[in-house]
């Protein structure tokens, strides 16, 4: 029975403790080039985003062909044409979060602290009622940031979870962890 293991890593020397060390002679490397403007156009079309050709080339140039960066740039340019375009992916993700209702940020920041966040856990650690948390998470789902999968809130990309977490202070995050530990302790 053949076994297939797919890993990904950035260019650079392989780590001695990473998957490269385990694979040895079975290692087959496939280098993925940056997306072209045509490929970015296909990526956007699948998400019903259409940009003029010159803008597509700009998105490809700024993003360096990185799919997530290209998608976030295109979303920014599609929703607010002529707007300032952040020069980093982190700036784009922050900008995307800022467009959410204010109540959504604490809910997302709390969810980002958990391995399997549920609406119940988020309500408990924030001490908010059902309607507030549900409205916040529904806004995040409508914006394509996080979704509910079988009762667990899942960010559509790990970098969005990091960006949401970064909106909170370290003291706030520690408090959420303390409340989360207390809530899990009560449940068990």
XYZ file of C-alpha atoms in Angstrom:
188
model
C 0.000 0.000 0.000
C 1.760 3.207 -1.115
C 2.013 6.089 1.292
C 2.057 9.681 0.115
C 3.234 12.512 2.331
C 2.863 16.037 1.049
C 4.778 18.773 2.822
C 5.485 22.378 2.013
C 8.322 24.680 2.929
C 9.812 27.942 1.838
C 12.984 28.064 -0.213
C 16.210 27.784 1.703
C 18.292 25.045 3.226
C 16.322 22.087 4.596
C 16.087 21.743 8.357
C 17.858 18.773 9.885
C 14.822 18.035 12.067
C 12.163 18.619 9.396
C 10.380 16.384 6.907
C 13.379 16.548 4.548
C 15.472 14.585 7.045
C 12.832 11.857 7.335
C 12.254 11.436 3.609
C 15.843 10.793 2.561
C 15.987 9.073 -0.825
C 12.208 9.172 -1.240
C 12.180 12.943 -1.451
C 10.641 14.358 -4.614
C 10.672 18.130 -4.724
C 8.167 20.047 -6.780
C 8.874 23.746 -6.949
C 5.814 25.891 -7.415
C 6.468 29.114 -9.267
C 4.645 32.314 -8.356
C 1.173 32.695 -9.855
C 1.010 34.568 -13.142
C -1.532 37.324 -13.814
C -3.641 34.784 -15.757
C -3.569 32.329 -12.846
C -4.481 35.096 -10.418
C -7.378 35.988 -12.702
C -8.593 32.361 -12.457
C -8.202 32.398 -8.675
C -10.273 35.581 -8.465
C -12.901 34.400 -10.948
C -13.536 31.365 -8.726
C -14.409 33.881 -5.988
C -16.430 36.124 -8.321
C -13.893 38.960 -8.244
C -13.170 40.683 -11.518
C -10.447 43.290 -11.970
C -9.196 45.170 -15.029
C -6.148 43.624 -16.689
C -3.818 46.447 -15.580
C -4.971 45.959 -11.972
C -4.382 42.204 -12.248
C -0.806 42.846 -13.347
C -0.396 45.238 -10.396
C -1.763 42.614 -8.001
C 0.650 40.030 -9.439
C 3.597 42.404 -9.159
C 2.858 43.524 -5.577
C 1.996 40.027 -4.304
C 4.916 38.376 -6.050
C 2.445 35.711 -7.173
C 1.647 34.585 -3.597
C -1.963 33.294 -3.755
C -3.234 34.564 -0.385
C -1.543 37.937 -0.761
C -2.921 38.282 -4.318
C -6.420 37.365 -3.147
C -6.344 39.862 -0.269
C -4.996 42.628 -2.527
C -7.715 41.925 -5.075
C -10.416 41.970 -2.392
C -9.140 45.341 -1.189
C -9.057 46.801 -4.695
C -12.430 45.274 -5.618
C -14.262 46.624 -2.565
C -12.568 50.043 -2.420
C -11.153 50.927 -5.861
C -8.374 53.495 -5.786
C -7.806 52.909 -2.092
C -4.442 52.840 -0.377
C -2.969 49.386 -0.769
C -0.966 48.140 2.214
C 2.485 46.953 1.235
C 2.359 43.791 3.321
C 0.064 40.829 3.721
C -0.226 41.621 7.439
C -1.430 45.126 6.566
C -4.077 43.701 4.237
C -5.311 41.225 6.833
C -5.463 43.968 9.475
C -7.417 46.162 7.053
C -9.838 43.321 6.368
C -10.464 42.818 10.089
C -11.013 46.553 10.593
C -14.000 46.412 8.244
C -15.840 44.097 10.627
C -18.231 45.406 13.282
C -16.375 46.313 16.486
C -17.996 43.422 18.397
C -16.441 40.915 15.997
C -12.802 41.595 16.903
C -12.942 40.362 20.520
C -14.845 37.240 19.444
C -12.275 36.476 16.731
C -9.334 37.294 18.987
C -10.766 34.943 21.618
C -11.347 32.210 19.011
C -7.741 32.594 17.868
C -6.571 31.658 21.385
C -8.362 28.300 21.268
C -7.556 25.049 19.486
C -11.243 24.215 18.902
C -13.281 27.361 19.566
C -17.035 26.989 19.855
C -19.671 29.670 20.216
C -20.294 28.467 23.778
C -16.618 28.770 24.769
C -16.277 32.179 23.139
C -19.410 33.422 24.944
C -18.068 32.072 28.245
C -14.581 33.627 28.017
C -15.975 36.970 26.829
C -18.924 36.880 29.245
C -21.220 37.980 26.402
C -24.747 36.929 25.586
C -25.626 34.631 22.713
C -26.853 37.338 20.321
C -23.670 39.433 20.577
C -21.323 36.503 19.921
C -23.538 35.054 17.185
C -23.744 38.433 15.414
C -19.965 38.811 15.650
C -19.239 35.344 14.274
C -21.900 35.689 11.577
C -20.239 38.934 10.434
C -16.890 37.125 10.297
C -18.468 34.331 8.249
C -20.106 36.838 5.884
C -16.699 38.501 5.394
C -15.064 35.150 4.620
C -12.773 35.290 7.651
C -14.014 32.409 9.797
C -16.774 29.873 9.510
C -18.594 27.368 11.683
C -17.674 23.784 10.796
C -19.628 21.263 12.843
C -19.818 23.638 15.790
C -16.144 24.686 15.690
C -15.165 28.171 14.533
C -12.473 27.767 11.878
C -10.468 30.600 10.357
C -10.258 30.296 6.572
C -6.495 30.813 6.829
C -4.144 30.573 9.835
C -2.788 34.057 9.109
C -6.265 35.493 9.706
C -6.240 33.863 13.150
C -2.823 35.424 13.818
C -4.075 38.824 12.658
C -7.152 38.524 14.888
C -5.000 37.536 17.852
C -2.702 40.499 17.215
C -5.617 42.921 17.651
C -5.600 42.141 21.381
C -3.061 43.083 24.023
C -0.985 40.390 25.687
C -2.765 41.124 28.993
C -6.148 40.576 27.314
C -4.934 37.311 25.771
C -3.655 36.107 29.171
C -7.039 36.920 30.685
C -8.790 34.951 27.937
C -6.483 31.982 28.607
C -7.244 32.190 32.327
C -10.995 32.312 31.671
C -10.717 29.486 29.148
C -8.866 27.288 31.643
C -11.527 27.999 34.265
C -14.326 27.210 31.794
C -12.723 23.935 30.707
C -12.139 23.054 34.370
C -15.853 23.568 35.101
C -16.806 21.379 32.139
C -14.675 18.436 33.354
